[in-house]
Amino acid sequence: MDEKKMLERIKKSAEPIDVPESLKPEFMEDILKEKEQKRRKIPLYRAGAAAAAALIALVALWQINHIGMQQEDRPQMEGSTEAAGYTEAAGLEEYVKETGAPEKTDAAADGAGVIPHVSSEEELYLALADMNQAMSRDMGYGALTGDMMKEEGAVPMDSAPAEDAESSMESTAANNGDYSQTNLQEVGVDEGDIVKTDGNYIYALYGSTVRIIKAEGENLEKISEISLPEKDEEVHEMYLDGNVLNLIATGNEASIDEQEEDVYFIDRKSYTRVYTYDIHEKETPKLSGYTEQEGYYKTSRKNGDMLYVFTEYTPIIKDTQESSTIMPRVSGGVMPLEDIYLPEYADQAGYLVIASVDVKQPEKVVDHKAIVSAADRFYVSTENIYGISSHYENGRDYTQILKFSYRDGKIKPAAAGDIRGYLNDTFSMNEHEGYLRVVATDWNNDEELTNLYVLDENLDVYGKIENLAPGESIRSARFLGDIGYFVTFRDTDPLFSVDLSSPKEPKILGELKVTGFSAYLHFYGENKLLGIGNEVDPETGEYKGIKVSMFDISDPSDVKEIDKYVLKDNYHCPGIYNYKAIMINPEKNIFGFECEENYLVFSYDGEKGFVNEFLYELKDKEEFEVYGNGTRGLYIGQTFYLSGSNGIEAFDMERGFEKTGGLTYE
């Protein structure tokens, strides 16, 4: 999405709020442009995201009268490890000497040799207070107390991404029925979404209400619906596994604290709950139990019966340790000190909290860990969890990576690492045979460069290729076994293929230049790679529309673009930023996505190229959310369904997607 459309969406979302003139989007746009001229150049899509994050954070800050502060996209902090130029152990020693921060002690448990445990609550408080003071000095405020801080996401933003690994050429499911499933990043690791199906029923989540719809071809019948016990909670997504339905919701609690006579402050906290429902009887779903952990919801993953939930917890830091609240709570109990870690590079007073829940014992948290250092995005393989955060230091971008091993609900810190450059999304990472492969966009001497790293199990650089594609940035990546593909972009789209069979010595195999760029890649059957992105005029740099490309990868050293399809003057497709909004099954030869005010379904023919099987106009149809991530396409057998906030419509794929039925929610 370009900056103009991003700002238009922000402006619309802020309409119900009486915001001061100085914080309105049109004023903020000018301010951000002025500031941007004084900073380094960054790609347009990053600038737009930064503008959105900054504006939303400022509006929220004004609205709640300094109850909270957005911590994402943080500036450089005086006295932090970034300001001290810390990248190695020697840098840490210098930082400790300059700031007086407490030195880390030896840890006693597994994983703590790399990510140290906290030795005492006093050490934890002092470290948090130092980070808090550093942040407040840089932001121009007095000391930030818990009254001025909020959980990240109190003003929700769409997440991507991405989060953003090894391709799911076909999604996982409880059985192999002919029905669509959530588009996953990693085979064997399930992800939540707002629409699910088991081949007989459709489960649609809109507005914190789940509707269970019996789907028999064109016949659609609402069987029941689920609303949470707490009416003010927001449901983000759900998981479906047989007759178990998990809903992930967030809520907020606030209390007033009298600091001195007639002076009151508001302490606000966010929590995340996993609600588990027994849906054996679809007419009467039953709540089996729930778990709760402090912090605003970031994302989650499911492997087998274990659901792993990631939240960001903001401690309440006051003038004394006794008056502060710095220990997160999980399932009503304070986390023990031995489950809290303090990395040497930590520079912001926010925690990443990871908890695991066995859906067969829905009121029990199996394990939990907290680490002082919030992560922005997550990549989860079948063996490990990777938390990713970015920072800008001494004129360069760095990506910090936290690694946790997990099995049967048990979570163990494993390693921490740091690479140059920033990641486009989590598809820029992939784990294979114990190695983590990462592609990142670096910035040096006012020029963007591409780096590829192969990290070993300790997240040390084992192999690398640096300084690729000068002046271009990463736009997409995908890995399959020993071969990786990534797209960089400036005026044309170089699609690189890389041989990773020797982790010590990765080698570039080929480079294909085509117009535009692919923002999302998906392996499409044997020897083919599908790309969805933007067409761009190579002479002027002008965006021409959405582009769908098919690449022949039978010879990775000589990749060819064999077909393309351009949706002229179309620019906004939620699936580019949220891959779960793409419906795709290469074996069935079908993929679909929302674009602007339409939903489109394609197939691919070796002779005809891309075939547009279905185009449905969403404009002026209240049942679908235009410009949102709320429209989902799915199929059961030969019936295709479009699910929106106000209903579901059915189409017969064997009769040219003829509309055959529908259901409107009351």
XYZ file of C-alpha atoms in Angstrom:
666
model
C 0.000 0.000 0.000
C 1.350 3.462 -0.840
C 1.625 6.240 1.742
C -1.393 8.113 0.425
C -3.728 5.172 0.875
C -2.184 4.325 4.225
C -2.816 7.872 5.459
C -6.362 7.809 4.085
C -7.077 4.630 6.068
C -5.566 6.142 9.205
C -7.626 9.285 8.753
C -10.818 7.235 8.406
C -10.025 5.088 11.458
C -9.412 8.221 13.542
C -12.686 9.946 12.609
C -14.557 9.018 15.817
C -11.777 10.549 17.923
C -11.689 14.269 18.604
C -7.999 14.743 17.852
C -6.159 18.073 18.157
C -5.330 19.754 14.862
C -1.615 19.195 15.386
C -2.080 15.435 15.456
C -4.397 15.051 12.468
C -3.112 12.980 9.510
C -2.699 15.909 7.141
C -0.470 17.706 9.639
C 1.414 14.552 10.579
C 2.111 13.811 6.916
C 3.909 17.131 6.537
C 5.839 16.624 9.768
C 6.904 13.130 8.779
C 7.986 14.280 5.339
C 10.061 17.054 6.855
C 11.705 14.635 9.270
C 12.261 12.066 6.535
C 14.294 14.542 4.487
C 16.759 14.750 7.363
C 17.082 10.993 7.730
C 18.502 8.252 5.560
C 16.532 7.126 2.548
C 14.295 4.126 3.044
C 11.963 2.245 0.679
C 8.494 3.694 0.207
C 6.672 0.807 1.856
C 8.811 1.144 4.980
C 8.244 4.881 5.125
C 4.509 4.378 4.898
C 4.493 1.820 7.692
C 6.639 4.046 9.863
C 4.316 6.983 9.244
C 1.328 4.887 10.229
C 2.989 3.558 13.365
C 4.129 7.041 14.410
C 0.747 8.642 13.830
C -1.217 5.921 15.603
C 1.158 6.020 18.536
C 0.886 9.819 18.876
C -2.899 9.821 18.619
C -3.107 7.073 21.234
C -0.686 8.915 23.483
C -2.771 12.085 23.353
C -6.073 10.229 23.704
C -5.190 8.436 26.933
C -3.360 11.429 28.386
C 0.017 9.789 28.573
C -1.253 6.494 29.880
C 0.728 4.713 27.201
C 3.496 4.874 24.714
C 4.025 2.852 21.549
C 7.345 1.068 21.732
C 7.513 -0.235 18.214
C 9.785 1.668 15.808
C 11.568 3.122 18.811
C 14.162 5.873 18.392
C 17.765 5.601 19.498
C 17.931 5.643 23.276
C 20.525 7.581 25.134
C 22.397 5.254 27.411
C 21.172 2.134 25.630
C 23.316 -0.571 24.109
C 22.465 0.828 20.696
C 23.670 4.295 21.600
C 26.826 2.771 23.013
C 27.418 0.956 19.734
C 27.226 -2.467 21.376
C 27.569 -5.429 19.030
C 29.952 -7.707 20.934
C 30.927 -8.554 24.494
C 33.559 -5.798 24.527
C 30.846 -3.310 23.627
C 28.776 -4.501 26.580
C 31.633 -3.885 29.003
C 31.971 -0.345 27.667
C 28.238 0.161 27.997
C 28.249 -1.042 31.613
C 31.083 1.333 32.483
C 29.400 4.316 30.836
C 25.877 3.794 32.141
C 26.421 2.004 35.423
C 24.015 -0.718 34.350
C 24.208 -3.907 36.424
C 26.479 -6.568 35.004
C 24.934 -9.896 34.079
C 25.555 -12.891 36.254
C 26.136 -16.502 35.305
C 22.914 -18.393 34.799
C 22.103 -21.763 36.187
C 19.656 -23.263 33.724
C 19.656 -24.549 30.166
C 19.967 -21.864 27.540
C 20.977 -19.186 30.004
C 24.611 -19.269 28.958
C 23.494 -17.449 25.845
C 20.445 -15.630 27.198
C 21.200 -14.953 30.881
C 18.699 -15.450 33.666
C 17.838 -12.614 35.983
C 19.704 -13.132 39.236
C 17.318 -11.106 41.400
C 14.295 -8.835 41.241
C 16.574 -5.972 42.209
C 18.779 -6.561 39.155
C 15.679 -6.727 36.969
C 14.232 -3.510 38.401
C 17.502 -1.589 38.011
C 17.899 -2.696 34.412
C 14.287 -1.797 33.553
C 14.528 1.560 35.299
C 17.702 2.381 33.376
C 16.042 1.521 30.046
C 12.993 3.537 31.036
C 15.054 6.592 31.932
C 17.023 6.339 28.691
C 13.837 6.208 26.667
C 12.262 9.144 28.487
C 15.354 11.324 27.987
C 15.394 10.645 24.282
C 11.659 11.233 23.877
C 11.831 14.483 25.781
C 9.619 13.459 28.690
C 10.340 13.138 32.348
C 10.747 9.642 33.725
C 8.147 7.356 32.197
C 6.119 5.630 34.859
C 3.824 2.734 34.310
C 1.009 5.287 34.214
C 2.427 6.658 30.970
C 3.046 3.293 29.332
C 0.646 0.933 27.639
C 0.736 -2.477 26.117
C 1.751 -2.482 22.502
C -1.272 -2.695 20.268
C -3.829 -0.884 22.477
C -4.495 0.804 19.149
C -4.449 -2.352 16.988
C -2.664 -2.430 13.644
C -2.825 -5.077 10.980
C 0.008 -7.502 11.462
C 1.658 -9.051 8.658
C 3.619 -10.940 8.576
C 4.424 -12.249 8.128
C 4.666 -12.101 9.537
C 6.722 -13.047 7.613
C 10.219 -20.098 5.461
C 9.682 -23.395 3.952
C 6.676 -23.304 1.679
C 3.389 -24.948 2.429
C 2.682 -26.476 -0.950
C -0.420 -27.927 0.671
C -1.812 -26.970 4.052
C -1.959 -29.294 7.022
C -5.244 -30.653 8.347
C -6.794 -33.344 10.456
C -7.651 -35.302 7.301
C -7.123 -35.113 3.565
C -10.615 -33.997 2.537
C -11.152 -31.805 -0.509
C -11.424 -28.433 1.174
C -9.217 -25.394 1.561
C -7.156 -24.646 4.609
C -5.255 -21.685 6.002
C -2.255 -20.709 3.907
C 0.676 -21.556 6.184
C 4.271 -20.429 6.243
C 5.723 -23.693 7.537
C 4.505 -27.220 6.859
C 3.426 -28.814 10.141
C 3.001 -25.566 12.067
C -0.600 -24.381 12.161
C -1.630 -20.729 12.322
C -4.752 -18.959 13.449
C -7.125 -17.165 11.085
C -10.578 -15.590 11.001
C -12.192 -18.248 8.784
C -11.702 -22.025 9.019
C -13.459 -25.086 7.626
C -13.411 -28.809 8.382
C -15.085 -29.769 5.104
C -18.598 -29.850 6.587
C -18.838 -26.607 8.532
C -17.467 -23.114 8.088
C -16.330 -21.221 11.179
C -16.360 -17.463 10.590
C -14.968 -14.975 13.091
C -16.077 -11.372 12.708
C -16.482 -8.770 15.421
C -15.455 -11.172 18.227
C -18.325 -13.521 17.354
C -17.787 -16.953 15.800
C -20.584 -18.300 13.657
C -20.735 -22.000 12.900
C -22.240 -22.548 9.440
C -23.276 -25.900 8.038
C -22.151 -25.924 4.413
C -23.607 -28.453 1.977
C -22.927 -27.051 -1.458
C -25.258 -24.125 -2.049
C -27.131 -24.814 1.192
C -25.839 -22.717 4.070
C -27.335 -22.805 7.549
C -26.171 -21.042 10.675
C -26.100 -23.682 13.395
C -24.875 -21.623 16.344
C -22.606 -18.798 17.356
C -20.048 -18.216 20.076
C -19.601 -14.976 21.980
C -17.054 -14.591 24.747
C -18.036 -14.363 28.429
C -16.283 -10.978 28.659
C -18.065 -8.679 26.229
C -15.281 -6.088 26.014
C -12.621 -8.521 24.802
C -11.410 -8.594 21.215
C -10.981 -11.940 19.466
C -8.051 -11.873 17.054
C -8.096 -15.319 15.480
C -8.977 -18.949 16.020
C -7.675 -22.497 15.602
C -9.712 -25.508 14.557
C -8.617 -29.076 15.213
C -11.297 -31.740 14.983
C -13.890 -30.892 17.624
C -11.703 -28.387 19.450
C -11.967 -24.669 18.697
C -9.506 -22.215 20.252
C -10.184 -18.490 20.314
C -7.428 -15.997 21.123
C -8.682 -12.794 22.673
C -7.289 -9.714 24.359
C -8.684 -7.373 26.969
C -7.606 -4.490 29.145
C -7.794 -3.732 32.825
C -7.217 -0.325 34.397
C -6.919 0.884 37.964
C -6.495 4.306 39.554
C -3.602 4.798 41.942
C -3.383 7.797 44.276
C 0.266 8.857 44.183
C -0.214 11.766 46.559
C -3.114 13.777 47.877
C -5.499 14.668 45.047
C -3.055 13.338 42.442
C -4.082 10.145 40.681
C -2.515 8.033 37.959
C -4.012 5.308 35.843
C -2.293 1.945 35.610
C -3.385 0.027 32.542
C -2.550 -3.530 31.579
C -3.451 -5.802 28.709
C -3.986 -9.536 28.890
C -4.397 -12.335 26.363
C -6.639 -15.342 26.839
C -6.900 -18.663 25.040
C -10.502 -19.892 25.179
C -11.051 -23.548 24.318
C -14.461 -24.798 23.168
C -15.736 -28.328 22.763
C -17.695 -28.367 19.497
C -18.721 -32.011 19.346
C -22.280 -30.719 19.442
C -22.242 -27.897 16.894
C -25.592 -26.585 18.094
C -24.296 -26.137 21.653
C -20.564 -25.355 21.816
C -19.241 -25.639 25.358
C -16.449 -23.637 26.961
C -13.917 -26.170 28.253
C -11.661 -23.635 29.934
C -9.243 -20.814 29.326
C -5.762 -19.613 30.195
C -4.528 -16.071 30.611
C -1.186 -14.328 30.308
C -0.319 -10.686 30.684
C 0.597 -8.686 27.640
C -0.885 -7.668 24.334
C -1.216 -10.433 21.760
C 1.500 -10.599 19.117
C 0.963 -13.950 17.395
C 0.695 -17.706 18.018
C 1.431 -21.089 16.495
C 0.136 -24.614 17.008
C 2.063 -27.869 16.723
C 0.158 -31.034 17.560
C -1.954 -30.460 20.666
C 0.238 -27.595 21.873
C -0.671 -23.968 21.252
C 2.120 -21.419 21.742
C 1.068 -17.847 22.464
C 3.343 -14.798 22.218
C 2.518 -11.570 24.052
C 4.305 -8.344 24.843
C 4.175 -7.336 28.506
C 4.968 -3.796 29.656
C 6.031 -3.555 33.304
C 4.897 -0.720 35.533
C 8.069 1.085 36.544
C 7.885 3.633 39.342
C 10.351 5.418 41.578
C 10.964 2.423 43.797
C 11.126 -1.293 43.290
C 8.434 -1.817 45.933
C 5.927 0.379 44.127
C 6.680 -1.109 40.692
C 5.115 -4.144 39.028
C 7.777 -5.886 36.979
C 6.900 -9.578 37.126
C 4.391 -10.768 34.489
C 1.529 -13.005 35.512
C 0.439 -16.195 33.743
C -2.785 -17.996 34.700
C -3.185 -15.817 37.748
C 0.264 -16.486 39.195
C 3.413 -14.400 39.102
C 6.083 -15.924 36.894
C 9.025 -17.227 38.917
C 12.338 -15.434 38.607
C 13.995 -18.475 37.009
C 11.675 -18.153 33.996
C 12.712 -14.561 33.236
C 15.727 -13.749 31.077
C 17.665 -10.521 30.566
C 19.716 -10.437 27.338
C 22.847 -8.355 27.339
C 21.624 -6.198 24.471
C 18.155 -5.460 25.955
C 17.339 -1.786 25.524
C 13.590 -1.440 26.030
C 11.484 -2.179 29.071
C 9.119 -4.603 27.398
C 8.991 -8.385 27.743
C 8.318 -11.106 25.262
C 6.175 -13.688 27.083
C 5.769 -17.153 25.551
C 3.306 -19.620 27.062
C 2.202 -23.056 25.875
C -1.253 -24.548 26.309
C -2.305 -28.169 25.819
C -5.714 -27.945 24.157
C -6.647 -31.233 25.834
C -6.088 -29.548 29.217
C -7.386 -26.080 28.379
C -7.068 -24.563 31.853
C -3.395 -25.425 32.291
C -0.326 -23.585 31.054
C 2.285 -26.232 30.290
C 5.285 -23.898 30.311
C 6.140 -20.207 30.134
C 9.173 -18.016 29.579
C 9.673 -14.241 29.600
C 12.565 -12.336 28.123
C 13.264 -8.630 28.494
C 13.318 -7.565 24.863
C 10.175 -7.348 22.810
C 10.111 -9.074 19.429
C 8.374 -7.539 16.436
C 7.902 -10.672 14.327
C 8.186 -14.422 14.639
C 9.212 -17.352 12.513
C 8.383 -20.790 13.917
C 9.819 -23.970 12.441
C 8.817 -27.444 13.578
C 11.707 -27.366 16.076
C 12.378 -23.772 17.103
C 10.818 -20.380 17.708
C 12.624 -17.295 16.428
C 11.756 -13.836 17.721
C 12.971 -10.960 15.571
C 13.526 -7.296 16.391
C 15.260 -4.523 14.473
C 17.347 -1.586 15.557
C 19.284 1.211 13.903
C 22.764 1.877 15.199
C 25.615 4.081 14.026
C 24.044 4.564 10.618
C 23.256 0.880 10.025
C 20.343 -1.501 10.423
C 20.673 -4.621 12.573
C 18.333 -7.532 13.199
C 18.436 -9.262 16.567
C 17.249 -12.868 16.710
C 16.177 -14.838 19.779
C 15.930 -18.597 19.459
C 13.849 -20.922 21.642
C 13.614 -24.662 21.209
C 10.214 -26.193 21.865
C 8.830 -29.681 22.125
C 5.672 -31.058 23.725
C 4.938 -27.658 25.229
C 8.335 -27.217 26.887
C 10.134 -23.995 25.942
C 13.886 -23.533 26.339
C 16.000 -20.483 25.409
C 18.630 -21.694 22.954
C 20.584 -18.807 21.434
C 20.717 -15.132 20.553
C 22.299 -13.561 17.503
C 22.689 -10.355 15.553
C 23.033 -9.756 11.802
C 23.401 -6.684 9.639
C 20.373 -5.378 7.816
C 16.605 -5.483 8.255
C 14.225 -8.256 7.255
C 11.433 -7.704 4.759
C 9.217 -10.236 6.535
C 9.499 -13.614 8.217
C 9.681 -15.406 4.863
C 13.213 -13.995 4.768
C 14.067 -16.711 7.316
C 14.048 -20.476 7.000
C 15.398 -23.309 9.121
C 16.780 -26.405 7.380
C 18.805 -29.245 8.880
C 19.806 -27.182 11.907
C 20.801 -24.045 10.002
C 18.892 -20.782 9.830
C 19.079 -19.083 6.441
C 18.365 -15.343 6.418
C 18.273 -12.681 3.696
C 18.392 -9.053 4.782
C 18.605 -5.589 3.276
C 21.643 -3.711 4.564
C 22.377 -0.017 4.308
C 25.864 1.359 3.814
C 27.067 4.698 2.460
C 23.569 5.762 1.395
C 23.096 2.598 -0.648
C 21.028 -0.485 0.012
C 22.654 -3.893 -0.281
C 21.474 -7.487 0.128
C 23.138 -9.917 2.518
C 22.489 -13.646 2.843
C 23.550 -15.381 6.056
C 23.613 -19.004 7.123
C 23.554 -19.213 10.927
C 24.473 -22.290 12.922
C 22.560 -23.666 15.917
C 24.123 -20.985 18.161
C 23.092 -18.247 15.677
C 26.709 -17.599 14.791
C 27.378 -16.734 11.150
C 28.527 -19.942 9.469
C 28.345 -18.880 5.826
C 27.410 -15.681 4.016
C 27.131 -13.728 0.789
C 27.218 -9.961 1.223
C 26.851 -6.793 -0.846
C 24.469 -8.166 -3.452
C 22.124 -6.014 -5.571
C 23.481 -2.499 -4.800
C 20.698 0.067 -4.544
C 17.951 -2.537 -4.179
C 15.973 -3.911 -1.253
C 14.520 -7.342 -0.475
C 10.843 -7.647 -1.404
C 10.179 -11.383 -0.989
C 11.876 -14.705 -0.318
C 11.116 -18.429 -0.257
C 13.205 -21.499 0.514
C 12.781 -25.124 -0.488
C 15.363 -27.595 0.729
C 18.837 -26.605 -0.451
C 17.611 -23.892 -2.823
C 16.516 -20.400 -1.895
C 14.877 -17.669 -3.969
C 14.666 -14.003 -3.148
C 13.549 -10.883 -4.972
C 15.196 -7.474 -4.746
C 13.839 -4.331 -6.345
C 14.642 -0.812 -7.475
C 13.360 -0.375 -11.029
C 13.306 -4.000 -12.148
C 12.879 -7.288 -10.300
C 15.997 -9.430 -9.965
C 14.927 -12.892 -8.818
C 17.997 -14.524 -7.312
C 18.396 -18.272 -6.874
C 20.965 -19.535 -4.378
C 22.512 -22.931 -3.702
C 22.543 -23.632 0.051
C 23.620 -27.259 -0.088
C 26.959 -26.249 1.441
C 25.986 -24.036 4.408
C 29.581 -22.866 4.761
C 29.737 -21.627 1.186
C 26.343 -20.551 -0.206
C 26.495 -19.697 -3.906
C 24.377 -17.532 -6.162
C 23.167 -19.710 -9.038
C 21.321 -17.218 -11.172
C 19.696 -13.823 -11.454
C 16.594 -13.084 -13.509
C 15.565 -9.482 -14.187
C 11.940 -8.728 -15.011
C 9.764 -5.645 -14.633
C 8.105 -4.944 -11.299
C 8.601 -7.200 -8.305
C 7.014 -10.109 -6.467
C 6.022 -9.343 -2.869
C 4.884 -12.908 -2.155
C 6.293 -16.190 -3.481
C 4.696 -19.633 -3.352
C 5.896 -22.913 -4.860
C 3.225 -23.958 -7.330
C 3.510 -27.599 -8.198
C 6.600 -29.190 -9.664
C 9.289 -26.793 -10.865
C 7.136 -23.671 -10.701
C 7.197 -20.623 -8.457
C 4.254 -18.228 -8.242
C 4.859 -14.564 -7.546
C 2.276 -11.937 -6.569
C 3.348 -8.316 -6.422
C 3.448 -5.094 -8.402
C 4.129 -4.194 -12.002
C 6.338 -1.125 -12.335
C 7.459 0.922 -15.330
C 11.254 0.349 -15.417
C 11.835 3.748 -17.027
C 9.767 5.966 -14.730
C 9.371 3.806 -11.620
C 5.608 4.346 -11.815
C 3.440 1.586 -10.350
C 1.183 0.129 -13.042
C -0.872 -2.394 -11.077
C -0.827 -5.808 -9.428
C 1.255 -8.429 -11.205
C 0.994 -12.226 -11.031
C 4.045 -14.090 -12.359
C 4.858 -17.735 -12.964
C 8.514 -18.743 -12.923
C 10.024 -21.940 -14.289
C 12.548 -23.129 -11.671
C 13.358 -26.520 -13.181
C 16.914 -25.203 -13.580
C 17.643 -22.936 -10.588
C 20.652 -21.506 -12.425
C 18.433 -20.373 -15.295
C 15.077 -19.287 -13.861
C 12.577 -17.998 -16.434
C 9.405 -15.941 -16.150
C 7.101 -17.962 -18.362
C 3.847 -16.062 -17.827
C 2.518 -12.908 -16.214
C -0.878 -11.317 -15.638
C -1.240 -7.619 -14.763
C -4.285 -6.132 -13.035
C -3.883 -2.612 -14.363
C -4.505 0.292 -11.960
C -4.984 -2.084 -9.031
C -2.711 -1.402 -6.076
C -4.125 -2.736 -2.816
C -4.203 -6.502 -2.201
C -4.315 -7.581 1.470
C -2.767 -10.937 0.554
C 0.533 -9.268 -0.306
C 0.863 -8.169 3.312
C -1.070 -10.985 4.981
C -0.430 -14.330 3.299
C -3.313 -15.936 5.210
C -5.666 -13.840 3.068
C -4.524 -15.851 0.024
C -6.492 -19.002 -0.786
C -4.192 -21.401 -2.607
C -3.842 -25.092 -3.451
C -1.409 -25.913 -6.262
C -2.598 -29.537 -6.422
C -6.119 -28.358 -7.149
C -4.658 -25.640 -9.428
C -6.471 -22.770 -7.778
C -5.538 -19.576 -5.975
C -7.490 -16.465 -5.073
C -7.201 -13.162 -3.291
C -8.946 -9.857 -2.718
C -7.705 -6.907 -4.761
C -9.081 -3.386 -4.472
C -12.851 -3.914 -4.630
C -12.844 -7.378 -6.183
C -12.160 -10.982 -5.273
C -10.361 -12.940 -7.990
C -9.698 -16.648 -8.497
C -7.075 -17.954 -10.950
C -5.863 -21.232 -12.332
C -2.734 -21.809 -14.374
C -2.487 -23.539 -17.743
C 0.847 -24.372 -19.367
C -0.426 -23.205 -22.773
C -2.931 -20.502 -21.869
C -1.023 -19.066 -18.928
C -3.037 -17.550 -16.085
C -6.781 -18.027 -16.393
C -9.065 -15.708 -14.430
C -11.765 -18.187 -13.403
C -13.741 -15.823 -11.194
C -14.073 -12.098 -10.530
C -16.579 -10.882 -7.973
C -17.175 -7.192 -7.314
C -17.188 -6.394 -3.618
C -18.046 -2.727 -4.115
C -21.300 -1.666 -2.477
C -21.796 -5.145 -1.050
C -22.111 -4.698 2.693
C -21.361 -8.336 3.425
C -17.677 -7.857 2.634
C -15.045 -5.575 4.087
C -13.409 -3.636 1.283
C -9.799 -2.582 1.988
C -9.616 -4.918 4.944
C -8.247 -8.347 5.678
C -11.724 -9.635 6.446
C -12.718 -11.217 3.141
C -11.736 -14.847 2.763
C -12.186 -17.240 -0.125
C -12.458 -20.959 0.565
C -13.793 -24.101 -1.067
C -15.383 -27.396 -0.080
C -15.422 -29.886 -2.935
C -16.613 -28.025 -6.017
C -18.314 -25.222 -4.122
C -16.441 -21.971 -3.653
C -17.415 -19.653 -0.799
C -16.764 -15.998 -0.118
C -16.906 -15.165 3.574
C -17.331 -11.605 4.798
C -18.376 -9.764 7.917
C -22.096 -9.954 7.139
C -22.455 -13.301 5.441
C -21.282 -16.052 3.096
C -22.018 -16.583 -0.587
C -21.737 -19.858 -2.511
C -20.602 -20.439 -6.113
C -20.489 -23.606 -8.212
C -16.971 -24.012 -9.646
C -18.102 -26.693 -12.134
C -20.563 -24.218 -13.656
C -18.162 -21.363 -14.116
C -18.491 -20.054 -10.562
C -22.206 -19.463 -10.953
C -23.694 -18.028 -7.771
C -25.942 -20.671 -6.191
C -26.697 -19.567 -2.661
C -25.905 -17.331 0.249
C -26.440 -16.603 3.905
C -26.760 -13.155 5.490
C -26.093 -12.760 9.202
C -28.789 -11.095 11.247
